[in-house]
Coordinates of C-alpha atoms and ligand atoms in Angstrom, one line a residue:
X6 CA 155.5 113.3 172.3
X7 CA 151.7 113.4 172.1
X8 CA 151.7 114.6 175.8
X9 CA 154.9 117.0 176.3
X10 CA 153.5 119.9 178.2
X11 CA 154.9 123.5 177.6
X12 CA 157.4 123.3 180.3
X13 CA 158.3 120.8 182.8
X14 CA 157.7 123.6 186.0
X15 CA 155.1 125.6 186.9
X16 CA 156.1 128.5 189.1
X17 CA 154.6 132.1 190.2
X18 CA 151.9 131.5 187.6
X19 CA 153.5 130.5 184.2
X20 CA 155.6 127.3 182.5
X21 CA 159.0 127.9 183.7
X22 CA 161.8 125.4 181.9
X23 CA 165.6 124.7 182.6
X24 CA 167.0 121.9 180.7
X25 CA 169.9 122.0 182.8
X26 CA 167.9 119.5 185.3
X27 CA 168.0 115.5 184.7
X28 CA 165.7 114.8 182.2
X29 CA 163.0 112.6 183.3
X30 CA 160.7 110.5 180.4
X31 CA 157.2 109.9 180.9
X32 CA 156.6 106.4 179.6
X33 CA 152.6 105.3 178.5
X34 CA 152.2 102.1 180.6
X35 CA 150.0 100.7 177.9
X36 CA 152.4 100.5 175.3
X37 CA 156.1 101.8 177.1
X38 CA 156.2 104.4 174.6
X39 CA 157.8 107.7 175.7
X40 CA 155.0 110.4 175.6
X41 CA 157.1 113.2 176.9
X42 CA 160.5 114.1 178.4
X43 CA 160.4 116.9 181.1
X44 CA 163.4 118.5 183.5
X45 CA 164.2 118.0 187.1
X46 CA 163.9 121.6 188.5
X47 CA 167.6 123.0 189.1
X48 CA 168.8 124.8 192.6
X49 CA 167.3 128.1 190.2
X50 CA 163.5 126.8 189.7
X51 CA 163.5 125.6 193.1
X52 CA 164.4 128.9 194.4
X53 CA 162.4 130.5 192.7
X54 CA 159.4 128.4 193.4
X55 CA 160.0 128.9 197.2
X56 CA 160.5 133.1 196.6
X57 CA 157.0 133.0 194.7
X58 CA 155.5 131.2 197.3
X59 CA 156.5 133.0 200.2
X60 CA 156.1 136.0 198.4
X61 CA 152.4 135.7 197.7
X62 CA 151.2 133.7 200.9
X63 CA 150.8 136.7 202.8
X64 CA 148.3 138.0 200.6
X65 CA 145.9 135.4 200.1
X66 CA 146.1 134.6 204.0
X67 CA 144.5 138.3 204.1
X68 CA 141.7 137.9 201.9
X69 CA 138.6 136.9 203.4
X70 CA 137.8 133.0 203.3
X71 CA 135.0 133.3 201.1
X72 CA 137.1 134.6 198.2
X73 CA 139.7 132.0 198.2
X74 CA 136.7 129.4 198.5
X75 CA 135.4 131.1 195.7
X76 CA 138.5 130.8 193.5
X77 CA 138.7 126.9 194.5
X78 CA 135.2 126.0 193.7
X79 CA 135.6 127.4 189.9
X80 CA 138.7 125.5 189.9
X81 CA 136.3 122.3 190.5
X82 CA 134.0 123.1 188.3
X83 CA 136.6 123.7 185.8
X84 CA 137.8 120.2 186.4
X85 CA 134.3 118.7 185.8
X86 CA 133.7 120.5 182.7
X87 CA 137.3 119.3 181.1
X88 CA 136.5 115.5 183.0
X89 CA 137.2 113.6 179.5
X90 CA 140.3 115.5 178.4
X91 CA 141.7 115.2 182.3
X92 CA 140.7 111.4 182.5
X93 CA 142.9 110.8 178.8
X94 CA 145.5 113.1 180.6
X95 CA 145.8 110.7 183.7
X96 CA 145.3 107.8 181.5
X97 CA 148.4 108.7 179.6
X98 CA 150.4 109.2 182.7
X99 CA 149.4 106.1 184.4
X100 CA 148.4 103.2 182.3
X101 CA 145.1 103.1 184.5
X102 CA 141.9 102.6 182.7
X103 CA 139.8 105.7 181.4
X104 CA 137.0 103.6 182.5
X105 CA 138.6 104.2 186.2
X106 CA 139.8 107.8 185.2
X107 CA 137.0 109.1 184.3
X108 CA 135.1 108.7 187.8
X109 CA 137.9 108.6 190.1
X110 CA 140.7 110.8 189.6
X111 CA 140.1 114.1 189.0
X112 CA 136.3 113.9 190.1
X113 CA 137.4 113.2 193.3
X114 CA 139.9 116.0 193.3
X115 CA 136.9 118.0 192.0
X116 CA 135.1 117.1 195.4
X117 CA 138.3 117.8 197.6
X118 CA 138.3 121.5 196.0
X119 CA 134.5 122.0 196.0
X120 CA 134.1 120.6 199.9
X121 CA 137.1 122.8 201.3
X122 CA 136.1 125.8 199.0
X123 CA 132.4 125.5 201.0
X124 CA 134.1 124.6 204.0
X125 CA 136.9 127.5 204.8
X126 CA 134.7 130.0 205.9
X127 CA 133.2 128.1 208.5
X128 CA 136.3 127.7 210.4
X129 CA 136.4 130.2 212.9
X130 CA 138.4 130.8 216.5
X131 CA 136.2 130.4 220.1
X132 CA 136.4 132.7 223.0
X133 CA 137.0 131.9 226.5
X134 CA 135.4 134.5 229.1
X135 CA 137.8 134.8 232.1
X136 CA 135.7 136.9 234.7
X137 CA 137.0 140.7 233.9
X138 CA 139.1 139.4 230.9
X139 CA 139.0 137.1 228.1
X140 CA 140.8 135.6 225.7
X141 CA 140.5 134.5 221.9
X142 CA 141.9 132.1 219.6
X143 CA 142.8 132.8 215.8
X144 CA 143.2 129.9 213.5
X145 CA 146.3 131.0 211.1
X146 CA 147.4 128.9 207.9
X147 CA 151.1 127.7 208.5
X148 CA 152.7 129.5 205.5
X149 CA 154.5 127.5 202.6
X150 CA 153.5 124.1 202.5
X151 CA 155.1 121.3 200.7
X152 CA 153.2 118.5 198.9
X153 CA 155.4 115.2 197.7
X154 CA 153.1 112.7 195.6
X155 CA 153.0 108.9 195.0
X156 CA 152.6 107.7 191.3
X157 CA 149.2 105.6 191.5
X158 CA 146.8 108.7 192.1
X159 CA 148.6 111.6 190.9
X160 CA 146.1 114.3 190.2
X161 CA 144.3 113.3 193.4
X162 CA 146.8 113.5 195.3
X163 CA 147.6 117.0 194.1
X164 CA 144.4 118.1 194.8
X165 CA 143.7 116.6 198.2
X166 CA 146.7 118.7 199.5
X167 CA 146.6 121.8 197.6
X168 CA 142.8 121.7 198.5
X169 CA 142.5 122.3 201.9
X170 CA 146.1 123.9 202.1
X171 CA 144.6 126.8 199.9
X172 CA 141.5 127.1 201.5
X173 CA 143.2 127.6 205.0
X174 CA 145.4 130.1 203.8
X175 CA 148.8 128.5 202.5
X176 CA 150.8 128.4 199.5
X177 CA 151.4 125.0 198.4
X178 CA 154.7 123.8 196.2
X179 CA 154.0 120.4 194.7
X180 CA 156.1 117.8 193.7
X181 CA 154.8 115.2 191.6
X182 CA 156.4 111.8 191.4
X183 CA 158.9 112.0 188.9
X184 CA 156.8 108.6 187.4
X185 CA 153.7 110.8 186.8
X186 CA 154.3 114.3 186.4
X187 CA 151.6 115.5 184.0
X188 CA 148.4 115.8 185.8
X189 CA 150.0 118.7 188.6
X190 CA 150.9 120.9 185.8
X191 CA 147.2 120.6 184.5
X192 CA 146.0 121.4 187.9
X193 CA 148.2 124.6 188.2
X194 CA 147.3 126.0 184.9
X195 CA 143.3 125.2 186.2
X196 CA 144.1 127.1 188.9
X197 CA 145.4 130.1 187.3
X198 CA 142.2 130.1 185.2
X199 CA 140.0 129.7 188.4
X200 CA 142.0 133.3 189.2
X201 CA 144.8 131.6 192.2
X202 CA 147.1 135.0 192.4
X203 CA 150.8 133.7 190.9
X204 CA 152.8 132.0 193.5
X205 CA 150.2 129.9 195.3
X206 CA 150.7 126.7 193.8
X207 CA 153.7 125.9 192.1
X208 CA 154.7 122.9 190.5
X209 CA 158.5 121.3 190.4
X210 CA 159.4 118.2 189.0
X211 CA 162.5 115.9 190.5
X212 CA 163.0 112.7 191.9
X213 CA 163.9 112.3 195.4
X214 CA 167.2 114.6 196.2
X215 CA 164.3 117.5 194.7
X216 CA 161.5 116.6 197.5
X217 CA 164.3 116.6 199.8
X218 CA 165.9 120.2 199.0
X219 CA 162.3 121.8 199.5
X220 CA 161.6 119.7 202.7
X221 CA 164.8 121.2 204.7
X222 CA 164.4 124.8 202.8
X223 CA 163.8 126.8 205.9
X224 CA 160.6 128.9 204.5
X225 CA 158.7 125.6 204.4
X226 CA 156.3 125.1 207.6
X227 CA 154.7 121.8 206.3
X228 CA 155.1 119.2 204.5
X229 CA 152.7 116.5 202.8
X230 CA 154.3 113.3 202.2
X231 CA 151.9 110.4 199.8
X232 CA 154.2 107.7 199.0
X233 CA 155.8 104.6 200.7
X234 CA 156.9 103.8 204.5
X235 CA 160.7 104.0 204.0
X236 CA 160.2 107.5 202.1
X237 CA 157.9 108.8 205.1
X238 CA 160.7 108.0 207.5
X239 CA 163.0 109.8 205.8
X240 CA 160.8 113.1 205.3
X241 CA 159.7 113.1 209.0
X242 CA 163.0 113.2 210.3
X243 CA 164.0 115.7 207.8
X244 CA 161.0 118.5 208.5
X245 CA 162.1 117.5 212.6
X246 CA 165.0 119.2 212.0
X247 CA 163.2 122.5 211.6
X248 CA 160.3 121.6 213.8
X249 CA 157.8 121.8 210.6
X250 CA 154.3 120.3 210.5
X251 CA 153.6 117.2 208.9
X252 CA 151.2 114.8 207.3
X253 CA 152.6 111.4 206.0
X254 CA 149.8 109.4 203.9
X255 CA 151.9 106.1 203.7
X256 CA 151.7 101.9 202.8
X257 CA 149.8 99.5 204.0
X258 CA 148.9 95.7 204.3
X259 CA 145.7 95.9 204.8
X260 CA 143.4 93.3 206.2
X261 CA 139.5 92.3 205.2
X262 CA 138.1 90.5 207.2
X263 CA 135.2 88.0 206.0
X264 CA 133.5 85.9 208.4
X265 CA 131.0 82.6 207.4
X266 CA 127.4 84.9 207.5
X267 CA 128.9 87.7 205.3
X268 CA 126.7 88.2 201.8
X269 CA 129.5 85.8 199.5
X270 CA 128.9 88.3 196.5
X271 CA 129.7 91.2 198.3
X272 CA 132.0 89.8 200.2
X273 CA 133.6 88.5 196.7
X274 CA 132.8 91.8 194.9
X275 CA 134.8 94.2 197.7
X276 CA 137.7 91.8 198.0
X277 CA 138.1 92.0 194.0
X278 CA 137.7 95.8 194.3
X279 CA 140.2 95.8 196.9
X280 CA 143.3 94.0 195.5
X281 CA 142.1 94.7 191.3
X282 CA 141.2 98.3 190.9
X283 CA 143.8 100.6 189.5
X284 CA 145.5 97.5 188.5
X285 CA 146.0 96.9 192.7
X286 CA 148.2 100.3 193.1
X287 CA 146.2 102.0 195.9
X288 CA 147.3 102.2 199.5
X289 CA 144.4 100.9 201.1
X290 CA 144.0 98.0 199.5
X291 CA 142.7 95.0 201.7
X292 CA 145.5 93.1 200.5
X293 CA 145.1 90.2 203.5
X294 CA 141.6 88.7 202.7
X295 CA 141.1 86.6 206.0
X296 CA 138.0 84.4 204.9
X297 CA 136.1 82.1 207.8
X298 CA 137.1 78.4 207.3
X299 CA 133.3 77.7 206.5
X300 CA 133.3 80.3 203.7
X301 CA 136.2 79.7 202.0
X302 CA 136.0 76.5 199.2
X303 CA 132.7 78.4 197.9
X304 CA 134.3 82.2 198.4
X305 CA 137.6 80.9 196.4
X306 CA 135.4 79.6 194.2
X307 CA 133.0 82.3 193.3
X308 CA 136.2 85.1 193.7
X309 CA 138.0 82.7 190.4
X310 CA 134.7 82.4 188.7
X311 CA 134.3 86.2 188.7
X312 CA 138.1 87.2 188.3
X313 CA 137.9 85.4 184.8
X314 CA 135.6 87.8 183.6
X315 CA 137.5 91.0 184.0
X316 CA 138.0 93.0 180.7
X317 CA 142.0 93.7 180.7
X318 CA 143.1 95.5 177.4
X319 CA 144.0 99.2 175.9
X320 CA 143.3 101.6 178.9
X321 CA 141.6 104.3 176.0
X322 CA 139.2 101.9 175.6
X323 CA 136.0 102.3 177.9
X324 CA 135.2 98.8 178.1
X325 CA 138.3 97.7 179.6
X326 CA 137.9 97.3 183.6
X327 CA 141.5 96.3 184.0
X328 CA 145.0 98.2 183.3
X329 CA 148.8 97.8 182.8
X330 CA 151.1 98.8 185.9
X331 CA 152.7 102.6 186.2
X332 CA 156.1 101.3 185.0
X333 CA 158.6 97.9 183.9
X334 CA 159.6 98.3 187.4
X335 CA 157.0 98.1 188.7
X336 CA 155.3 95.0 187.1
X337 CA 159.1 93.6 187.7
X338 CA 159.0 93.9 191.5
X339 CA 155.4 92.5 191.4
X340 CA 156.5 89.4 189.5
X341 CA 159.1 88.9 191.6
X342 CA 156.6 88.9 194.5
X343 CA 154.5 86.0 192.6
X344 CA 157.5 84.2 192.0
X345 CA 158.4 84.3 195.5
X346 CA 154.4 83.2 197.0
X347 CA 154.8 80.0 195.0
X348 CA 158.1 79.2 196.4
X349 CA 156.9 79.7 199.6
X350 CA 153.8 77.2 198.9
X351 CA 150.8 79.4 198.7
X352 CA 148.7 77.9 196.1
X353 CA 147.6 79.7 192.9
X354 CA 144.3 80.3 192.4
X355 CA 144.0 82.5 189.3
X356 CA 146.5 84.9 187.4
X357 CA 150.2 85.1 188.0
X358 CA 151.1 86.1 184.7
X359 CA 151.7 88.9 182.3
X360 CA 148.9 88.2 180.0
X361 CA 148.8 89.6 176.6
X362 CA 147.2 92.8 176.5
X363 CA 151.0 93.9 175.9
X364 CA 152.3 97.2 178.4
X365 CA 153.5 96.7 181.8
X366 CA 150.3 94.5 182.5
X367 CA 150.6 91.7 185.4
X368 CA 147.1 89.3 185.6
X369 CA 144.9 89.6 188.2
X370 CA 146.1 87.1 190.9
X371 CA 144.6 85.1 193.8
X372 CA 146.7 82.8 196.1
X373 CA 145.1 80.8 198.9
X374 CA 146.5 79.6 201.7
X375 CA 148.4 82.1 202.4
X376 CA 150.1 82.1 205.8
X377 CA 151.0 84.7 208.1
X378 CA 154.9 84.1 208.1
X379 CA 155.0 84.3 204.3
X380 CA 156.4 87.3 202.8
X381 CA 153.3 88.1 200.9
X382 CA 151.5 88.5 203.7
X383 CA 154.0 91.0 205.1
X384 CA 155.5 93.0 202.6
X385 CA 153.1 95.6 200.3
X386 CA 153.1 94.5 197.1
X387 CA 151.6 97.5 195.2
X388 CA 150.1 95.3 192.4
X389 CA 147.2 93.3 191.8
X390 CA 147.8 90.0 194.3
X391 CA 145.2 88.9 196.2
X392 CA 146.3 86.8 199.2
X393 CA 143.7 84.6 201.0
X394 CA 144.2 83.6 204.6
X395 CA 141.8 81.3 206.2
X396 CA 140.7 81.4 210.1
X397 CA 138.5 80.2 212.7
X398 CA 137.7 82.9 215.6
X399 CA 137.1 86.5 215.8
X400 CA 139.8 86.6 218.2
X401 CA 142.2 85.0 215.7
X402 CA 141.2 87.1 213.0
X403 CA 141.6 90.2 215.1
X404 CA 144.6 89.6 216.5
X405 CA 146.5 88.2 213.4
X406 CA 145.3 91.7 211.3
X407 CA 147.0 93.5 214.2
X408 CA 150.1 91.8 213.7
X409 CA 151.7 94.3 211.1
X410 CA 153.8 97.4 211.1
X411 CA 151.2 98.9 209.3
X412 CA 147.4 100.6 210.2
X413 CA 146.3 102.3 207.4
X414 CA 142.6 100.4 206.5
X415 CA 140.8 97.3 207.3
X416 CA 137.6 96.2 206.9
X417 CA 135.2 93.7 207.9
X418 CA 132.2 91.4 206.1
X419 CA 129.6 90.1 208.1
X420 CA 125.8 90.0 208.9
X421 CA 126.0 90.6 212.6
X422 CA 126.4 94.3 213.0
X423 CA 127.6 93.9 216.3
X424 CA 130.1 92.0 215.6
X425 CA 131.0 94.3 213.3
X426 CA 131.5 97.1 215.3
X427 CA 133.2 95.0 218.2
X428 CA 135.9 94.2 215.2
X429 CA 136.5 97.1 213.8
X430 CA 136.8 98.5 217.6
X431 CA 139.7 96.6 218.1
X432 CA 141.6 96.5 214.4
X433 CA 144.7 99.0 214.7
X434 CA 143.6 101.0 211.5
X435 CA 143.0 104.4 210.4
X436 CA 140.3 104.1 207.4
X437 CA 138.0 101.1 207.9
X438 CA 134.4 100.0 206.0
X439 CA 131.7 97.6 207.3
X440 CA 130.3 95.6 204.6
X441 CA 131.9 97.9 201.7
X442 CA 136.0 98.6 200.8
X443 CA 138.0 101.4 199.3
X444 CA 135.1 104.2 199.2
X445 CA 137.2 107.2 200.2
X446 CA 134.1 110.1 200.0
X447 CA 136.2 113.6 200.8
X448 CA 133.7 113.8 204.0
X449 CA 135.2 111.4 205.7
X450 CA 138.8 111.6 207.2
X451 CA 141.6 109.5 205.8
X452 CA 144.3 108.2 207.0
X453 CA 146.3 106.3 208.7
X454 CA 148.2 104.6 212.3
X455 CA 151.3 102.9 213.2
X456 CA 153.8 102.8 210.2
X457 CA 151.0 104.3 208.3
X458 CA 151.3 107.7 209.0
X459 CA 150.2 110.6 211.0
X460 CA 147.7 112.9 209.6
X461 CA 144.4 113.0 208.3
X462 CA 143.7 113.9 204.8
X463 CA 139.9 114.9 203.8
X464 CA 137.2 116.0 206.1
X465 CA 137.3 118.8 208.7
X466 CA 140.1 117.0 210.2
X467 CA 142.6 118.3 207.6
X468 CA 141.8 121.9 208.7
X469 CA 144.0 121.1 211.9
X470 CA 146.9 119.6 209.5
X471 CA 147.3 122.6 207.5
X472 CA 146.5 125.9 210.0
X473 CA 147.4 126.4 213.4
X474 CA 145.9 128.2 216.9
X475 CA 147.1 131.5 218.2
X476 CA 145.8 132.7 221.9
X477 CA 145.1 135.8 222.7
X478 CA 144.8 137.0 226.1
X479 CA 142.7 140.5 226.6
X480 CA 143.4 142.1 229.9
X481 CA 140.5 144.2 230.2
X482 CA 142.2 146.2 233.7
X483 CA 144.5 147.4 235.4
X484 CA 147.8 145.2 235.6
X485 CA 148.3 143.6 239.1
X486 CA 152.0 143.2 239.5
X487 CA 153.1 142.4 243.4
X488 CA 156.1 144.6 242.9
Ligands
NAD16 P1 157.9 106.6 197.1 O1 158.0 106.6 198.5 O2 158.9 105.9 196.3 O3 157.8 108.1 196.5 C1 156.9 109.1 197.0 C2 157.3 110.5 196.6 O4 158.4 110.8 197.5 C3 157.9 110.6 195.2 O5 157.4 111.9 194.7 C4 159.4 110.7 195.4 O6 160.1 111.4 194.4 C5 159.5 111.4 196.7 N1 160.7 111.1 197.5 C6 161.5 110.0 197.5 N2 162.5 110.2 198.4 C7 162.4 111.4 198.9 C8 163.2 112.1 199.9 N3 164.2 111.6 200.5 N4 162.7 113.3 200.3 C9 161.6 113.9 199.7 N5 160.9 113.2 198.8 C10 161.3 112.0 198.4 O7 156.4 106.1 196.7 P2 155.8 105.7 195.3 O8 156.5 104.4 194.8 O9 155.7 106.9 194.4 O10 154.3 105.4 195.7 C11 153.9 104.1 196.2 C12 153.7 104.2 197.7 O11 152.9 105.2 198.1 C13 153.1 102.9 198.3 O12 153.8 102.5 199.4 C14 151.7 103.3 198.7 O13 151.1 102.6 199.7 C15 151.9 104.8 199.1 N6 150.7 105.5 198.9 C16 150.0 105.9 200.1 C17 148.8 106.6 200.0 C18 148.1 107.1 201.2 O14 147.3 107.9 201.1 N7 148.3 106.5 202.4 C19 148.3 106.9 198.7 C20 149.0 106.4 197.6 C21 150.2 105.8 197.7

């Protein structure tokens, strides 16, 4: 159990444990050994994570903003001076490189803390002169907010939501996926260091029927949702029961668009970043590379050439650029999408395998001519499959990446900046990149459309997702009533 943590809860600031919960084991993806076994939190922890929360909102909602951005940006710096022991700690959880954890994970959680630390005491109400009377607006945090993570980006996830949810004012319970739990209890004990009064940010392990029980507990005013489109649906209509606020960061099937004049290295380079980083588990993935029928023989080409190179191996190791799936399941449901492109007739390029780098790994595939009707072109596949679709005309392209339930990101490759622009103009998409994929800097707002989500994570827009207006009206004179 080289990674059992000292409880499986973290609630009203200390390790809180019931073994009367399900137990849940934490599997290593790079070897399926079990690395620790933890509780689902029982009707008990859950109550008492909800008391502790509610309990201690009030006061830190009081404090002035500069004191909780205070506590927030020790808690990043914190996270940047433990960055190796954090990036082992996510590696452990799930499978994905530490040459990936290292830089992504928990740095960029860092960011999210740091930027919302700097950024809460700038948010401030406006006033409206009305002649002899005015009026004034108050931004207020909501109150107990809910956070329910996805498995691929676990501690940045957990810090995404708790960060501005914090910094406006809230108390945040998170629930991890019940696939990676570790990293949330890191983040809560880093917060109690950084000096978060007990009861801020609580952490409660579960599977779904867990995530569910907070999300209809009446003292919850938000909820966060990461995870997949069916999940989201379910959520949202539970918090409309109770009228509560939500953000749902969801799936996608996302397309990149690569027209003839596009840079083919680049073009190459983001389409492999965009299907083959974590291993292909990230939501915005560009997962429907459209190339330009003049591009394609030499892109296909160049995209096999460079795919062969790609270090896959032990995720410790710092050389290796290429990881093992979160779980069996996992690389099961992706191998059943593989099986199911070749039946269909889209033809192999590169991959399709396990390999033998042992763990949950699945082989960097690439099919071409993939068509629109195929089920790999449809469905997310949450794994590292590349699908190449070939077309003729802008209006084609555009109008064939629109055809999808989904909007979360898109992107487009070309030389011709207006052309650019006119694209992404019309793609239905939340996130989208010119000439570069998958950069998701906390400055800029995230997020996505259609069966996407709602929501913006990141950025000043995520102050209006986790704090809400009151007007106040000032009568500065005598009342006139006509009776
Ligand atoms: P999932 O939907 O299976 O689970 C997400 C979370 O919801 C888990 O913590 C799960 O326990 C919880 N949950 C399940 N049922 C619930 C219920 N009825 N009520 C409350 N909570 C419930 O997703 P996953 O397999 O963990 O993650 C992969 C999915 O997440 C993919 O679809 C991916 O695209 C999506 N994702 C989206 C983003 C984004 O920001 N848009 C980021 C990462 C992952």
């Amino acid at each position: 159990m080289i990674a059992q943590p000292k409880a499986s809860h973290f609630v009203d600031g200390a390790y809180l444990e019931d073994t009367a919960g399900a137990p849940i084991e934490v599997i290593y993806p790079g070897n399926g050994a079990v690395i620790a076994t933890l509780y689902e939190a029982t009707p008990k922890v859950i109550e008492a994570a909800l008391a502790s929360a509610k309990r201690a909102q009030k006061a830190w909602a009081a404090l002035r903003p500069v004191e909780r951005g205070r506590i927030l940006r020790r808690a990043a710096d914190i996270i940047r001076d433990r960055g190796a022991e954090l990036a082992h700690l996510e590696t452990l959880d799930t499978g994905k490189p530490v040459q990936e954890t290292l830089v992504a994970d928990w740095p960029s959680g860092a960011d999210a803390l740091e930027y919302f630390a700097g950024l809460a005491p700038t948010v401030t109400g406006e006033t409206m002169p009305l002649g002899r009377d005015f009026a004034y607006t108050l931004r207020e945090p909501l109150g107990v907010c809910v956070g329910i993570g996805a498995w691929n980006y676990p501690s940045q996830i957990a810090c995404w939501k708790a960060a501005p949810a914090l910094a406006m004012g809230n108390a945040m319970i998170f629930k991890p996926s019940e696939v990676t739990p570790l990293g949330a209890l890191r983040l809560a004990e880093i917060f109690s260091q950084a000096g978060l009064p007990a009861g801020l940010f609580n952490v409660v392990q579960g599977r779904g029927a867990v995530g569910s029980a907070l999300v209809a507990d009446a003292r919850v005013a938000k909820v966060s949702l990461t995870g997949s489109v069916g999940t989201g649906a379910k959520v949202y209509a539970a918090a409309a029961q109770g009228m509560k606020h939500v953000t749902m960061e969801l799936g996608g099937k996302s397309p990149l668009i690569i027209f003839d004049d596009a840079s083919l290295e680049d073009a190459v380079g983001a389409a492999m970043l965009a299907n083959f980083y974590s291993s292909g588990q990230v939501c915005s993935n560009g997962t429907r590379v459209f190339v330009q029928k003049g591009l394609k023989e030499r892109f296909l080409a160049r995209l096999a050439e460079r795919t062969a190179g790609i270090i896959a191996g032990d995720p410790m190791d710092e050389a290796t650029q290429f990881g093992p799936l979160v779980s069996a399941a996992q690389q099961e449901k992706v191998l059943g999408y593989i099986a199911g492109a070749k039946a269909e007739g889209a033809r192999l390029i590169c991959g399709g395998g396990i390999g033998n780098a042992g763990g949950y790994f699945v082989e960097p595939t690439v099919f071409a001519d993939v068509t629109d009707a195929m089920v790999l072109a449809r469905e997310e596949v949450f794994g590292p499959v590349m699908a190449v679709l070939d077309f003729e005309t802008e209006d084609e392209a555009v109008s064939r990446a629109n055809a999808t339930q989904f909007g979360l990101a898109a992107g487009v490759f070309t030389a011709d900046m207006a052309r650019a622009h006119r694209v992404i103009a019309a793609l239905e998409a939340g996130t989208c990149w010119i000439n570069a994929y998958n950069l998701t800097p906390v400055e800029v707002p995230f997020g996505g459309v259609k069966g996407s989500g709602v929501g913006r994570e990141n950025s000043r827009a995520a102050v209006e997702h986790y704090s809400q207006v009151k007007s106040v009206y000032v009568g500065m004179g005598p009342v006139d009533a006509p009776y």
